[in-house]
mmCIF file of C-alpha atoms and ligand atoms in Angstrom:
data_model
loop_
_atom_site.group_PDB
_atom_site.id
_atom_site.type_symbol
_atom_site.label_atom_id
_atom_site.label_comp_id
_atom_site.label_asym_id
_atom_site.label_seq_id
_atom_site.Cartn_x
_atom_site.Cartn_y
_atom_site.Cartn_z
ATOM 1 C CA UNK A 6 128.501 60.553 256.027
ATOM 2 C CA UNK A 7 131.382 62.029 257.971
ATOM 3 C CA UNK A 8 135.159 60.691 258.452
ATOM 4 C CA UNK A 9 137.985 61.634 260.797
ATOM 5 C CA UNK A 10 141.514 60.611 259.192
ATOM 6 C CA UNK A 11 144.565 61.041 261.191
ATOM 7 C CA UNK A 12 147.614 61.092 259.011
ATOM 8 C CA UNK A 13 151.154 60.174 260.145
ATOM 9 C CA UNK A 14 154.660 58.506 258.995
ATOM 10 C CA UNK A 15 153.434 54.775 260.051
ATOM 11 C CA UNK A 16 150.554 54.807 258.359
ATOM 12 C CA UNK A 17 149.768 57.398 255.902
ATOM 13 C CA UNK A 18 146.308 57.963 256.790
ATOM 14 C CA UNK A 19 144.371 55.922 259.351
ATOM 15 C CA UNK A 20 140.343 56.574 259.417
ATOM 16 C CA UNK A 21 137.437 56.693 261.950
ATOM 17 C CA UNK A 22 135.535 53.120 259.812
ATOM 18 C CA UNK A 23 139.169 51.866 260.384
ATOM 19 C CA UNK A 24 140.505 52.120 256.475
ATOM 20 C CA UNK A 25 144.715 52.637 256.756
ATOM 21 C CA UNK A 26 146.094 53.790 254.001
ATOM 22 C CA UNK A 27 150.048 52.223 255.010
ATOM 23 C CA UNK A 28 152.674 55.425 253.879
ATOM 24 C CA UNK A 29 154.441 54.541 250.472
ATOM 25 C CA UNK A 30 157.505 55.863 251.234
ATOM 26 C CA UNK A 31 158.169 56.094 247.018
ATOM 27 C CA UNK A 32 161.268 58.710 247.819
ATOM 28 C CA UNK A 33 163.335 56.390 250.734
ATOM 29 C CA UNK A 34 162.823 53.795 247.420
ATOM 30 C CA UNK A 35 163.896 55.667 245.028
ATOM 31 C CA UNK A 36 166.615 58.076 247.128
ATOM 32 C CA UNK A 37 169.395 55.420 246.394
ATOM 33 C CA UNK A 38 169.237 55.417 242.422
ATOM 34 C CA UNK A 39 168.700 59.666 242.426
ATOM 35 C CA UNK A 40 172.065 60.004 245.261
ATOM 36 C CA UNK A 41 174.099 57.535 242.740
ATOM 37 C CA UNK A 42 173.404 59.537 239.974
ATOM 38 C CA UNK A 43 173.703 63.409 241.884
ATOM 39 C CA UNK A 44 176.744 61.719 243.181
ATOM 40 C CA UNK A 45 178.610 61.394 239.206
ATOM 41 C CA UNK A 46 177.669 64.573 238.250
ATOM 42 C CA UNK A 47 181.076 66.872 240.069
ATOM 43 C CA UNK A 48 182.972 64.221 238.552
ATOM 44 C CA UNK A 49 182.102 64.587 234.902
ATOM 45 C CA UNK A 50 183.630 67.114 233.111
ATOM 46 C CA UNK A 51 181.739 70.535 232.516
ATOM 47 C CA UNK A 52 180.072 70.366 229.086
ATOM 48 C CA UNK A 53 180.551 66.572 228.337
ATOM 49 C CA UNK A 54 177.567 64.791 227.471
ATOM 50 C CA UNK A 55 178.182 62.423 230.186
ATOM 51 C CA UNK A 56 177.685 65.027 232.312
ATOM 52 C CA UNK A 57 174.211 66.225 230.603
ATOM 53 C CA UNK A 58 173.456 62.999 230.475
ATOM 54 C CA UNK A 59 173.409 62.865 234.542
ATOM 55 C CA UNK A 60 171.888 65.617 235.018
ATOM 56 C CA UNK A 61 169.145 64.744 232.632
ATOM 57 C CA UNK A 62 168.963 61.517 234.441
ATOM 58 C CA UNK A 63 169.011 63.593 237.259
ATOM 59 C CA UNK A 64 165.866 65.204 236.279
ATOM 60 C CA UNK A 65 164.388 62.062 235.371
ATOM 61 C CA UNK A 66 164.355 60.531 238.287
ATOM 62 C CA UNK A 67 163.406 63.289 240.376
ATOM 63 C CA UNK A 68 160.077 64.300 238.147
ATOM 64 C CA UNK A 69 159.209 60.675 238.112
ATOM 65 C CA UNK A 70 159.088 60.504 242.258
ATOM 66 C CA UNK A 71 156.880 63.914 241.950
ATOM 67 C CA UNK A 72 154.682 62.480 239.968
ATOM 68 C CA UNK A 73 154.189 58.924 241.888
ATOM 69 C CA UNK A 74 153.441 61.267 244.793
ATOM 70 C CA UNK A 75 150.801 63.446 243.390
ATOM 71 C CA UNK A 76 149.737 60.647 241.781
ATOM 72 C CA UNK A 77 149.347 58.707 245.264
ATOM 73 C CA UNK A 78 147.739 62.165 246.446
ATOM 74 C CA UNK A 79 145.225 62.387 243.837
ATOM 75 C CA UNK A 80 143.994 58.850 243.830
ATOM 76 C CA UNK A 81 143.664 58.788 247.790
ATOM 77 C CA UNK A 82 141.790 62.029 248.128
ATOM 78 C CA UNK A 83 139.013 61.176 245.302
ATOM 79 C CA UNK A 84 138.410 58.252 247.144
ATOM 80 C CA UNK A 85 137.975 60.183 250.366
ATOM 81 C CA UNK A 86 135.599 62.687 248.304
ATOM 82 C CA UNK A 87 133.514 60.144 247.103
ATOM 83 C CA UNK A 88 132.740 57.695 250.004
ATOM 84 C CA UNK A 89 132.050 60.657 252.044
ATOM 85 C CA UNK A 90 130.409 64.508 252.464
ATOM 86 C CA UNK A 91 132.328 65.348 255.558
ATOM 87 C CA UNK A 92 135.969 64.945 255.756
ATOM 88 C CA UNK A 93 137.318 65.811 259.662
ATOM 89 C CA UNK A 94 141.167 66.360 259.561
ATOM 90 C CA UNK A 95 143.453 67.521 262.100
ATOM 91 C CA UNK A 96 145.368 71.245 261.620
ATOM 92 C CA UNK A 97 148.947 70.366 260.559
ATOM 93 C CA UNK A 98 151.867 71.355 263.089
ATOM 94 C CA UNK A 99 154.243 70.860 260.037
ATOM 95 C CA UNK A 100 157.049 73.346 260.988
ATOM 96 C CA UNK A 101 157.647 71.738 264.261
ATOM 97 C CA UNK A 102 157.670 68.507 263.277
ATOM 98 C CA UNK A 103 160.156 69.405 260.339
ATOM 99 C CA UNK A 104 163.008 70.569 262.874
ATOM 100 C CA UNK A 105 163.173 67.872 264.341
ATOM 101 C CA UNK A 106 165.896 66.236 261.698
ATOM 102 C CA UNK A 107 164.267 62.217 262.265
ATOM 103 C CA UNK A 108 161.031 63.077 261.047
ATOM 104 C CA UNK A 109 161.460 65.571 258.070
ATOM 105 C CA UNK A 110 162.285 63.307 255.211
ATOM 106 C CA UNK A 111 159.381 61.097 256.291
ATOM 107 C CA UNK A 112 157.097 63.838 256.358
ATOM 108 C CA UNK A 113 158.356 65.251 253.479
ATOM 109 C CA UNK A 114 157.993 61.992 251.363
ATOM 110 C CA UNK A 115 154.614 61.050 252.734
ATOM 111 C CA UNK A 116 153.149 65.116 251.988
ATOM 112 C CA UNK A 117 150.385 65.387 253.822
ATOM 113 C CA UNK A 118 149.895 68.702 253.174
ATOM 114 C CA UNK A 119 149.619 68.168 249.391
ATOM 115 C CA UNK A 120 147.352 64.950 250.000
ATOM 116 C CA UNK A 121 145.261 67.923 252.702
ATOM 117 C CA UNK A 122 145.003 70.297 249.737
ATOM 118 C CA UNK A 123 143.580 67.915 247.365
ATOM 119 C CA UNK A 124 140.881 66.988 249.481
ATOM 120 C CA UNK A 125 139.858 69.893 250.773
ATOM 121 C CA UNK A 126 139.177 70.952 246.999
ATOM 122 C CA UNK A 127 137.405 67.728 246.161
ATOM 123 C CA UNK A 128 135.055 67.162 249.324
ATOM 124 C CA UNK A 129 131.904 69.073 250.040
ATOM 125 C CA UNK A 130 132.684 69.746 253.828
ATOM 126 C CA UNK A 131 136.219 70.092 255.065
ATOM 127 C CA UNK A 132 136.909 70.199 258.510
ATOM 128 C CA UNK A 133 139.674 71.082 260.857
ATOM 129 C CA UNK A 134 140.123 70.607 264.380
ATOM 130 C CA UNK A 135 142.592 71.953 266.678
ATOM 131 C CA UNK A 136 145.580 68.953 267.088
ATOM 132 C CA UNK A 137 145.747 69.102 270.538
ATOM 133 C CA UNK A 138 145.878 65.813 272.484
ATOM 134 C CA UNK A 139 144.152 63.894 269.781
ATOM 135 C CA UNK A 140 146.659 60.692 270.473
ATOM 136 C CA UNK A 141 146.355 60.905 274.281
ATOM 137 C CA UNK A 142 142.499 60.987 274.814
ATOM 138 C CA UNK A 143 140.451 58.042 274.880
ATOM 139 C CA UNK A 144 138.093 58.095 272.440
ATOM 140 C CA UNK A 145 135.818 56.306 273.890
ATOM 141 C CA UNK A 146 135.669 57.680 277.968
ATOM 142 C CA UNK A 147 137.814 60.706 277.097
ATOM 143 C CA UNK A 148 140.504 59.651 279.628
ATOM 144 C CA UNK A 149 143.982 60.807 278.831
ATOM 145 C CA UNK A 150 146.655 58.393 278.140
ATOM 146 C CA UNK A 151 149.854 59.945 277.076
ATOM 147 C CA UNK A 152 152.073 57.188 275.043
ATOM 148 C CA UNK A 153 155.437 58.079 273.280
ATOM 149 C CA UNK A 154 155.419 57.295 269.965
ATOM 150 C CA UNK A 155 156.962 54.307 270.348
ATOM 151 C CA UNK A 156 153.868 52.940 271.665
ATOM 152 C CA UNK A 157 151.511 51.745 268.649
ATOM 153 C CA UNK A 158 148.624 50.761 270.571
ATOM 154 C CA UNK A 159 146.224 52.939 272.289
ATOM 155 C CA UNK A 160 144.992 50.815 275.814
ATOM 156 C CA UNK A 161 142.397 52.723 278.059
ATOM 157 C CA UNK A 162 142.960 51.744 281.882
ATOM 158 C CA UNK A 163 139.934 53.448 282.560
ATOM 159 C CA UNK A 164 137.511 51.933 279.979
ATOM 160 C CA UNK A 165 139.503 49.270 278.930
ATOM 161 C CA UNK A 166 139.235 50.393 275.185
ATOM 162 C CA UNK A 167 142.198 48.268 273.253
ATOM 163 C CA UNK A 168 143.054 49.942 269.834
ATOM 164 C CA UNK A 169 145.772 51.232 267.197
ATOM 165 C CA UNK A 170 146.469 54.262 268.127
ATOM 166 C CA UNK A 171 145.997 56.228 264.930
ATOM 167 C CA UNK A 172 142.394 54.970 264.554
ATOM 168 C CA UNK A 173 141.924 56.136 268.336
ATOM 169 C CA UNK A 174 143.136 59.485 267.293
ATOM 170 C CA UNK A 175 141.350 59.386 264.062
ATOM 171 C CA UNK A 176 138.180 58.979 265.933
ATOM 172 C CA UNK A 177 138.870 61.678 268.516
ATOM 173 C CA UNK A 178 139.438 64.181 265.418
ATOM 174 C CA UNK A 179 136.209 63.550 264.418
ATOM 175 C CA UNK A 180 134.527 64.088 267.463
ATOM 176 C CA UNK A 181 135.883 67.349 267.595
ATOM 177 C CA UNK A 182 134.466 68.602 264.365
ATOM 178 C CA UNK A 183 131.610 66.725 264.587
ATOM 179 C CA UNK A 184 130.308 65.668 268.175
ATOM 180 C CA UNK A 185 128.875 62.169 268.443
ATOM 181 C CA UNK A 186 125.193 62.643 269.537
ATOM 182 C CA UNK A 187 125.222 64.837 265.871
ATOM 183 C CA UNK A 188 126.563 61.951 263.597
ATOM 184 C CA UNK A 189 126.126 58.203 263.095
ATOM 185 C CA UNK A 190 128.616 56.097 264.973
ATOM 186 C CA UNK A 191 131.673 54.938 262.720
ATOM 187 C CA UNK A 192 131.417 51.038 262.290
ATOM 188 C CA UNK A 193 134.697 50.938 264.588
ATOM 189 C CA UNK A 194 132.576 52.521 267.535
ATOM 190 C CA UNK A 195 129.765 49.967 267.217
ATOM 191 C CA UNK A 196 132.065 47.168 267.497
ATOM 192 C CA UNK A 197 134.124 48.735 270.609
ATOM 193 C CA UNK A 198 130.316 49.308 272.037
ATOM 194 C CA UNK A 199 129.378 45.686 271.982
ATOM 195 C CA UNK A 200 132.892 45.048 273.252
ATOM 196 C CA UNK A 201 132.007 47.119 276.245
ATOM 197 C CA UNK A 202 128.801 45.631 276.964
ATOM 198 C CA UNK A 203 130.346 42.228 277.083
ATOM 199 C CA UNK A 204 132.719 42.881 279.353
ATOM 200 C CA UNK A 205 129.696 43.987 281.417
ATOM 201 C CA UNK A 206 127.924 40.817 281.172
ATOM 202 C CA UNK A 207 131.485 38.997 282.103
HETATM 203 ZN ZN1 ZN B 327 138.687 54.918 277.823
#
């Protein structure tokens, strides 16, 4: 069986049978506590053990948000590997995205990258498709509605298809890698399908 996930800073990973994974954001959480602490250290005085004591803190803190992350990483790509043979992702534009200052601690905290890695290791077929216009096209007529990002919802004036956007896009990365006459139709597709047809019968 075969998957298309489209990862992003709403929802950490959204998929073509319609699973989201919402992001955890553990480092905005935890930021607070670890800037508290980074902000003592200057002010205690070299060699104290106050000071190590910070720092170790410091340390403490920091490991501990590594470690919920590759924890988070780990647990979400098994699951991935297991349920399925083919996993369809989209390439990662991660440089651009990082200039731009709004998005870079989001992206950082949420590591797709990392999360990428792991499953590419664990699954039998990785795939990745070129990211281009993944969130305008319609996945289901292939019309193109461009949407800001504001816009959450992904509504087809052509076709009339109404859905989240990231599971649109989802399903539009795995038609790339995998066309649909060659795979089974995800269980969202069957239940847009006989959403079309009654619409026709209306
Ligand atoms: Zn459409």
């Amino acid at each position: 069986m075969a998957v298309g996930i489209d990862v992003g800073i709403k929802n950490f990973a959204y998929d073509s049978d319609g699973f989201v994974t919402p992001n955890p954001q553990n480092l905005k959480k935890i930021l607070k506590p670890l800037a508290r602490v980074q902000r003592k250290i200057p002010g205690r005085q070299f060699g104290s053990n106050n000071r190590k004591k910070s720092i170790r803190w410091y340390q403490v803190i920091h490991e501990r948000i590594a470690n919920r992350r590759k924890g988070f990483q780990h647990k979400l790509s098994t699951i991935y590997a297991r349920k399925y043979d083919a996993i369809c992702v989209e390439k990662l534009q991660l440089t651009d995205m990082v200039k731009n200052p709004r998005f870079s601690r989001s992206i950082m905290d949420s590591s797709w990258g990392a999360f990428l890695q792991k499953l590419e290791y664990k699954v039998n077929l990785y795939v990745e498709a070129e990211s281009r216009n993944t969130t305008m096209h319609c996945s289901r007529c292939g019309n193109k509605m461009p949407k800001s990002l504001a816009v959450r919802m992904h509504r087809c004036d052509k076709c009339n298809l109404v859905m989240d956007r990231d599971c649109n896009a989802s399903i539009n990365i795995l038609n790339k890698a995998i066309p649909q006459e060659l795979r089974k139709l995800t269980p969202v597709e069957i239940s847009m399908r006989s959403m079309k047809q009654e619409d026709h019968v209306l």
